[in-house]
Short mmCIF file of C-alpha atoms in Angstrom, two decimals:
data_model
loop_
_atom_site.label_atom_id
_atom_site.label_comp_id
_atom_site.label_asym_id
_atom_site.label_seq_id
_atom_site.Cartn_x
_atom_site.Cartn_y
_atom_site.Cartn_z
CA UNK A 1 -289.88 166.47 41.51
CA UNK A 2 -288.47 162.79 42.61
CA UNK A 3 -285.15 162.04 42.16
CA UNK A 4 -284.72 159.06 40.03
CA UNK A 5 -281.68 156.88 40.86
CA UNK A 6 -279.11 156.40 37.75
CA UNK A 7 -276.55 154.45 39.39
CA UNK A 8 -276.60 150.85 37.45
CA UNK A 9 -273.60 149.59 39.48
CA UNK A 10 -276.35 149.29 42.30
CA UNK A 11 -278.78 147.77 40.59
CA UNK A 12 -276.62 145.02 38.79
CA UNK A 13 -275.07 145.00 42.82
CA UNK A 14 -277.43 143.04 43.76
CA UNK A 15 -281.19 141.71 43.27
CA UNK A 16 -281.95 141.34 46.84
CA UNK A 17 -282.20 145.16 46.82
CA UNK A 18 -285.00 145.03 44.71
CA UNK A 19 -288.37 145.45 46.19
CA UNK A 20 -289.96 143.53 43.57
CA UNK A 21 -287.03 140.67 44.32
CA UNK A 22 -289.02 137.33 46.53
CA UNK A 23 -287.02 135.35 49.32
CA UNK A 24 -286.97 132.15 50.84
CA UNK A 25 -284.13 130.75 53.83
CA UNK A 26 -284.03 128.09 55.63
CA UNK A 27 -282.57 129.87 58.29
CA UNK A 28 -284.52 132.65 60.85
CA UNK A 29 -282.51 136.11 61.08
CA UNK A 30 -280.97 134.73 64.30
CA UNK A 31 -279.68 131.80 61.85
CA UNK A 32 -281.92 128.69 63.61
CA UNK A 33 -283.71 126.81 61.58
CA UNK A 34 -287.05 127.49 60.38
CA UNK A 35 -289.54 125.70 62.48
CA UNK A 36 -291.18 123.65 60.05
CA UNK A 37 -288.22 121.16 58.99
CA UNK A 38 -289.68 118.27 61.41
CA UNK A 39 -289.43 115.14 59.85
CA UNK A 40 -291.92 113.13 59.03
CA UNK A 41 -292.62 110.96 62.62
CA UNK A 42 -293.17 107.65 60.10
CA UNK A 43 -289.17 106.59 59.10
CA UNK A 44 -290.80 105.00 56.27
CA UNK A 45 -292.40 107.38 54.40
CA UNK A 46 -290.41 110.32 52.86
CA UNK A 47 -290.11 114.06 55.10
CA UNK A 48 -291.23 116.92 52.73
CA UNK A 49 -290.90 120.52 53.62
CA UNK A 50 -293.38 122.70 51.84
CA UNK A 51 -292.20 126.94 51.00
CA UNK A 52 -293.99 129.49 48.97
CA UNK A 53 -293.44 132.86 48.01
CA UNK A 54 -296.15 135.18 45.87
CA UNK A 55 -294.89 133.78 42.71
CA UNK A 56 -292.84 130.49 43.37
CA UNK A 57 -294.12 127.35 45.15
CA UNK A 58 -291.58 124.42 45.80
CA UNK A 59 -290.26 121.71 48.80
CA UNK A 60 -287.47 120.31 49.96
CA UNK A 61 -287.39 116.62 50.35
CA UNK A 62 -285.09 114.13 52.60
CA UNK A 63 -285.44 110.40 52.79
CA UNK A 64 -287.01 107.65 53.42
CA UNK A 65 -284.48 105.14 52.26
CA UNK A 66 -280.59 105.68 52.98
CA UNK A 67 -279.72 102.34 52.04
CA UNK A 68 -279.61 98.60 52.47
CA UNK A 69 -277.91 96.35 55.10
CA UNK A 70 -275.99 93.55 53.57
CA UNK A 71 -276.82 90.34 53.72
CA UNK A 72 -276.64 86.97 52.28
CA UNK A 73 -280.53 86.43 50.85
CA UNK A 74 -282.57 88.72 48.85
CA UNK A 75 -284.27 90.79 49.50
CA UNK A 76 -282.14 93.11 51.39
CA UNK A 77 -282.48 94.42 54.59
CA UNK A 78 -283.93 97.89 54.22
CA UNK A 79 -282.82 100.95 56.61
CA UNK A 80 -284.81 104.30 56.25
CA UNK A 81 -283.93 107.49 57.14
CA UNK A 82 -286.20 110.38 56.90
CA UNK A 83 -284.49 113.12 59.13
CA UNK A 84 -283.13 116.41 58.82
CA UNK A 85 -279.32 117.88 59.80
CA UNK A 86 -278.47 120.39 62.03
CA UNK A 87 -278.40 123.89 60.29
CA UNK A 88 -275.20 124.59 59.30
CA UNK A 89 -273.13 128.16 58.91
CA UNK A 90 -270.36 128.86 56.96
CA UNK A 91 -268.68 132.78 57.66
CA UNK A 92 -267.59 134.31 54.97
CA UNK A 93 -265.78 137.09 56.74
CA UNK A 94 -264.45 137.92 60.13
CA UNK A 95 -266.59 140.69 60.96
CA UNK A 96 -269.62 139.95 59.62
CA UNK A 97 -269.66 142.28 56.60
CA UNK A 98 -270.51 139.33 54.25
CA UNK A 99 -273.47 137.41 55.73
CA UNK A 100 -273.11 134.07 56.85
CA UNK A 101 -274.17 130.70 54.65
CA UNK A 102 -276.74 128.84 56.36
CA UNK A 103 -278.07 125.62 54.89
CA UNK A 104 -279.50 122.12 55.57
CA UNK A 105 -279.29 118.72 54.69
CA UNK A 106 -281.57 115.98 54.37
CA UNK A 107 -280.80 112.15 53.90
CA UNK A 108 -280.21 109.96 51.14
CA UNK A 109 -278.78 110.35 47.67
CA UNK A 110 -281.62 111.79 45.13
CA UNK A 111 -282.37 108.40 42.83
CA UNK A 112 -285.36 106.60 41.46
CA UNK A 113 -285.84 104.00 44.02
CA UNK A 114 -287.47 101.30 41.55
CA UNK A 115 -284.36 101.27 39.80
CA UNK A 116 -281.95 100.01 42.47
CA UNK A 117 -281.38 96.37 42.01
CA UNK A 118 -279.25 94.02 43.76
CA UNK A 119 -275.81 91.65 43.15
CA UNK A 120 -273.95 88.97 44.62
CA UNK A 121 -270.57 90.04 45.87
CA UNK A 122 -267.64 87.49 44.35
CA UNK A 123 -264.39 87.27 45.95
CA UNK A 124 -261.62 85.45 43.44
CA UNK A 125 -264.28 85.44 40.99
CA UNK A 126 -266.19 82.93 43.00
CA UNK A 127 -269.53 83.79 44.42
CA UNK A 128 -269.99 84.17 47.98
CA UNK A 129 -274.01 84.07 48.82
CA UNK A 130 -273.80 87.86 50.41
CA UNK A 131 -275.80 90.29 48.53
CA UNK A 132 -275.58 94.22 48.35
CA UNK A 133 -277.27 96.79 46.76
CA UNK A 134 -276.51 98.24 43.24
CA UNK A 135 -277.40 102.25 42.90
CA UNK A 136 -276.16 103.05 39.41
CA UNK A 137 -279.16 102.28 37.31
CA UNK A 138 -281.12 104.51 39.84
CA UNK A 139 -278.84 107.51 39.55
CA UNK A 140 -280.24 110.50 37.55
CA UNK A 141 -278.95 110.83 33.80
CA UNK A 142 -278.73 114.87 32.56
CA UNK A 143 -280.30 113.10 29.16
CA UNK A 144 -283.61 112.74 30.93
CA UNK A 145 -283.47 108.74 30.41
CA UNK A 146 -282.70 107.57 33.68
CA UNK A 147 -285.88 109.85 34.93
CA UNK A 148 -286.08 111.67 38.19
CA UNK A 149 -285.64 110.93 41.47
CA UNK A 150 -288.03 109.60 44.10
CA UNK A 151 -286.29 109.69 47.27
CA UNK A 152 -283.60 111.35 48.82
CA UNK A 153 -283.07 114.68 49.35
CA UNK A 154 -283.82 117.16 46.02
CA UNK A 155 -285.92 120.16 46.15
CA UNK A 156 -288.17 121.31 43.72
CA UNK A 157 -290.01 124.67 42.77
CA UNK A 158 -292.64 125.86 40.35
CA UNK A 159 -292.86 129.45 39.48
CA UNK A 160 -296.19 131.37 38.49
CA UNK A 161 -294.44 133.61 36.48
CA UNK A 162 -291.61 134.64 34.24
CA UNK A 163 -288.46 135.40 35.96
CA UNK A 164 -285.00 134.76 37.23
CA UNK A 165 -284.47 132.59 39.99
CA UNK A 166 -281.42 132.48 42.16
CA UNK A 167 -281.10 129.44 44.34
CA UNK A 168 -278.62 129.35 47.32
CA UNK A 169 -277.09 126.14 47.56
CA UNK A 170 -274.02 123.94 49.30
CA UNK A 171 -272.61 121.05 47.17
CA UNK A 172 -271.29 118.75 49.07
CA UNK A 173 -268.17 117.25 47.23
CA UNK A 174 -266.81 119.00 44.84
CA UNK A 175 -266.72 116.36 42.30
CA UNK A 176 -270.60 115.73 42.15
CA UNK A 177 -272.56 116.43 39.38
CA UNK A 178 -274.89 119.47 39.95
CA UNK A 179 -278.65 119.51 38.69
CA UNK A 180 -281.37 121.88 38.10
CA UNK A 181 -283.74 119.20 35.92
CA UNK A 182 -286.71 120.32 34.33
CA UNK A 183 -289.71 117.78 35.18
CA UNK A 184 -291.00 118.20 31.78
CA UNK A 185 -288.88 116.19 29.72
CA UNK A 186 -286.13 115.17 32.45
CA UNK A 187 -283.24 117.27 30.59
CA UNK A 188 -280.74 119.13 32.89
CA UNK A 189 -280.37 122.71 31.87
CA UNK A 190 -276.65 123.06 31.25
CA UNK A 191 -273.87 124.93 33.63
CA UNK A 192 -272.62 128.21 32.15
CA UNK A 193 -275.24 128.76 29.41
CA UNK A 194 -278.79 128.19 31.35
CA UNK A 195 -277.31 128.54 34.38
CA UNK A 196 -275.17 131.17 35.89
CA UNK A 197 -273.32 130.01 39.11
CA UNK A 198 -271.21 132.72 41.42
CA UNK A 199 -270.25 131.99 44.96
CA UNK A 200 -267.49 130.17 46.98
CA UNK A 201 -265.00 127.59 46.55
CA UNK A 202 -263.45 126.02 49.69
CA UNK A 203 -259.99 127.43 49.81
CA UNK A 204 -259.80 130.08 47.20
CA UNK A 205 -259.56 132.51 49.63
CA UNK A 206 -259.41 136.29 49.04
CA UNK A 207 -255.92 137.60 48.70
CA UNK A 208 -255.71 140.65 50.78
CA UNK A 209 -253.50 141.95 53.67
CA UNK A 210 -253.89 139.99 56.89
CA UNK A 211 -255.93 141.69 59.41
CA UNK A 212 -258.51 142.27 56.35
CA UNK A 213 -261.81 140.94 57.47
CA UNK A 214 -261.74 138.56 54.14
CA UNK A 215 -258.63 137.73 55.08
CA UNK A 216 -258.14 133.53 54.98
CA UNK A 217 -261.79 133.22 54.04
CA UNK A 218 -263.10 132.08 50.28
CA UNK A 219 -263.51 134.46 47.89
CA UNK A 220 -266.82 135.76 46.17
CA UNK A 221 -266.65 134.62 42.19
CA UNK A 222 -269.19 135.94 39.62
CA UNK A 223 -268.88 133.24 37.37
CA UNK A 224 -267.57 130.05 38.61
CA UNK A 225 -266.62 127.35 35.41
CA UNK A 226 -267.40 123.68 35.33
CA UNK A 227 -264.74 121.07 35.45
CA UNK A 228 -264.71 120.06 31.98
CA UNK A 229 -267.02 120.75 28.86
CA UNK A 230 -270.41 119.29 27.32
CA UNK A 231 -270.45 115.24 28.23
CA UNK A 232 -266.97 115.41 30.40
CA UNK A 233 -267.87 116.86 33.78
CA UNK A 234 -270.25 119.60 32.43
CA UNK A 235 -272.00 119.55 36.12
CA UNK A 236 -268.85 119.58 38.35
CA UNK A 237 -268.09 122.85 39.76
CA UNK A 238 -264.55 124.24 39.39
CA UNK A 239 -261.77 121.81 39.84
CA UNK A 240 -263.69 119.78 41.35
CA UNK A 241 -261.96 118.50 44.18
CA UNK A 242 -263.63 121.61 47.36
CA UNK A 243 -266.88 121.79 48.14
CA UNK A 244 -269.14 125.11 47.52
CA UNK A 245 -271.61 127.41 48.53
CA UNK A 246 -272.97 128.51 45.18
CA UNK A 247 -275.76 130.54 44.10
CA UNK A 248 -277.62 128.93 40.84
CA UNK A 249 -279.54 131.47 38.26
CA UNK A 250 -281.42 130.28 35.77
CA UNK A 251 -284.78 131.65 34.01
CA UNK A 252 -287.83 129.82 34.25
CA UNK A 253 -291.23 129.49 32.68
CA UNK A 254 -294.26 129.36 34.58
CA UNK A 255 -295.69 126.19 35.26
CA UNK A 256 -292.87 123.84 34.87
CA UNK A 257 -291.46 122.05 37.96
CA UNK A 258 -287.30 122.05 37.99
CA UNK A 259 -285.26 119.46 40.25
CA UNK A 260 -282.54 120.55 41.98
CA UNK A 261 -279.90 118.21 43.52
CA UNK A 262 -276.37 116.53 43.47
CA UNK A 263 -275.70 112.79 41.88
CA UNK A 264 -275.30 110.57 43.96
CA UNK A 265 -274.98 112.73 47.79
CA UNK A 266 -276.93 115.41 49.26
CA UNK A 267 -277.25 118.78 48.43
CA UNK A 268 -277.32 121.51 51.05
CA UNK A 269 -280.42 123.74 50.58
CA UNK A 270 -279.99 127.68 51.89
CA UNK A 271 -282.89 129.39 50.49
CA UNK A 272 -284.00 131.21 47.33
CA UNK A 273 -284.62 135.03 45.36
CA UNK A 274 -287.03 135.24 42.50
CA UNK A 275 -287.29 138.10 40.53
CA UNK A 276 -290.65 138.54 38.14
CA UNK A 277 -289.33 139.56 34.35
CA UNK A 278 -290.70 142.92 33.57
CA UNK A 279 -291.10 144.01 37.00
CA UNK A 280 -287.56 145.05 38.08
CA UNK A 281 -289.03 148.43 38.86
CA UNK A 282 -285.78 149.78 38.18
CA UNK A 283 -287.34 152.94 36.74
CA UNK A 284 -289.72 153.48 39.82
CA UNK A 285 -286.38 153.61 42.61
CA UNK A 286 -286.36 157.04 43.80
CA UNK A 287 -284.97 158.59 46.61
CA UNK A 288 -287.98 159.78 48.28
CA UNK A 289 -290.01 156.43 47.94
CA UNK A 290 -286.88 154.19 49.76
CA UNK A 291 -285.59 156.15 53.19
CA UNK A 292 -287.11 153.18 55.56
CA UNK A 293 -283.98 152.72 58.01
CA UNK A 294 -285.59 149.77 59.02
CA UNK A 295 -285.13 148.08 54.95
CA UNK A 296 -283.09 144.82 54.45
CA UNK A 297 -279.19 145.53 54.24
CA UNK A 298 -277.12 143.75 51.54
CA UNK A 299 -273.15 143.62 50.67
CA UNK A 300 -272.60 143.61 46.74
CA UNK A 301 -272.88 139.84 46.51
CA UNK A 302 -276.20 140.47 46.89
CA UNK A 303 -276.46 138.54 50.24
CA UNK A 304 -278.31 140.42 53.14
CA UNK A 305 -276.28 141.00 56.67
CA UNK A 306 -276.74 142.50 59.78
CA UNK A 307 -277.60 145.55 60.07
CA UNK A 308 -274.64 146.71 61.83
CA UNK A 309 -272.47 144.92 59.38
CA UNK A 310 -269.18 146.52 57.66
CA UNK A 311 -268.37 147.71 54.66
CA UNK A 312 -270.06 148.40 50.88
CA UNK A 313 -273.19 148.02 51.96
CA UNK A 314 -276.70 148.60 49.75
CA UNK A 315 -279.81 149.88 52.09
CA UNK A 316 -283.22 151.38 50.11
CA UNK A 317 -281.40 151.01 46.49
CA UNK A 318 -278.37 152.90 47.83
CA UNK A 319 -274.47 151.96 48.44
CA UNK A 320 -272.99 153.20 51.33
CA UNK A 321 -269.50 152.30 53.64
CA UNK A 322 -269.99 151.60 57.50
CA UNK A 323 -266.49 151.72 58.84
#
């Protein structure tokens, strides 16, 4: 007779563990970036990076404008940039025991290029014949009004199912707005009803004896609050004044297309878990059917790490301590 696993603390633990639970990083196991982010060899035109899982489909987008060189007619000097940063890693612990945050940038801030317009600069009230770009009219509204963008770095997926997705994400500055749009109607789902967000918070550290491996680095929160409530910094994360490396869960619908991206700078994309509804399979985990040694390990953030990492550690549905 199989032995049926009970323990619920495991399964809330984490979905990673989940065999029915989808991924998508950025980042190779060795943490290098994935091969494919090669920008597009025309500076013009914008550099899209295509990723699909069984049940979700979406890209990552960077460019092609960054901005416009100042100058004294119209129109202004365009520059374009289409590329992609380095990978970046940010360790969450000294040993290794909670897996380290890759992600990667692209250029320019997410707007709807047909909406940027242009204005004379004035000194003493008096105009001076120099020109520069105005971006606020082409900045993303969570009302839907302003539209969505068309350039700049955002990334998008579509889902073929019903589920949860969790998207891995680095904001930038702390006091940005945070998005996940729905292309439907343009409407932001809102932070800490639709969306869930746990994670980090540069310098809210874990306070534990020194010589801890979490020791001096940020602390894992479940639930992290916005800044301020419904129409006064309902998208800022925390106090909003340190950056983050947030995970974003939300449900979605199949077939609809959500945006997501910071106002106004450029969100740091880390990869992605999607987990079908009605297929958690948390009644089929038994004992006998997960024993592979060679399974994905995961700490209780739900984040996978080496395999020789330390400490509460889930392997094959179970919890276990490596000293």
């Amino acid at each position: 007779m199989k032995k049926t696993l009970l323990s619920v603390a495991v399964v809330l633990c984490t979905i990673g563990a989940n065999a029915q639970t989808e991924s998508w990083y950025v980042n190779n196991e060795d943490g290098t970036l994935k091969a494919e982010y090669t920008a597009n060899s025309d500076p013009t035109q914008m550099s899209v990076i295509e990723f699909e899982t069984k049940s979700v489909k979406g890209t990552h987008t960077s460019g092609p404008v960054a901005g416009y060189a100042d100058g004294e007619i119209l129109p202004l000097e365009t520059t374009y940039d289409n590329s992609w940063g380095n990978i970046s890693k940010k360790d969450l612990s000294a040993d290794g025991s909670v897996a380290p945050f890759y992600y990667v940038q692209g250029k320019g801030n997410p707007v709807d290029i047909s909406k940027v317009t242009f204005e004379e600069i004035m000194t003493d009230d008096v105009p001076t014949g120099v020109y520069r770009a105005y971006w606020g009219d082409a900045y993303y509204s969570p009302d839907g009004t302003a539209g969505l963008p068309t350039n700049g770095t955002y990334v998008t997926f579509v889902a073929r199912a019903e589920g949860t997705l969790k998207i891995a994400a680095w904001i930038n500055k702390g006091n940005r707005d945070i998005y996940i749009a729905k292309a439907s109607d343009g409407t932001a789902l809102s932070i800490g009803t639709d969306v869930t967000v746990s994670g980090y918070i540069n310098g809210q550290n874990n306070d534990v004896p020194e010589g801890d491996p979490l020791a001096g680095y940020p602390m894992y929160q479940e639930n992290i609050p916005t800044k301020g409530t419904e129409g006064s910094d309902a998208y800022v994360l925390g106090e909003g004044n340190q950056a983050c490396w947030v995970y974003l869960t939300f449900k979605v619908v199949p077939g609809e297309t959500y945006y997501v991206f910071n106002k106004s700078t450029q969100i740091g994309f880390s990869g992605y878990e999607f987990t079908p509804d009605g297929e958690s399979g948390i009644n089929d985990i038994t004992v006998e059917e997960q024993n592979d040694p060679n399974a994905p390990v995961y700490n209780l953030a739900g984040q996978r790490v080496d395999k020789n990492a330390k400490g509460i550690l889930i392997q094959n549905g179970k919890k276990f301590i490596r000293k």
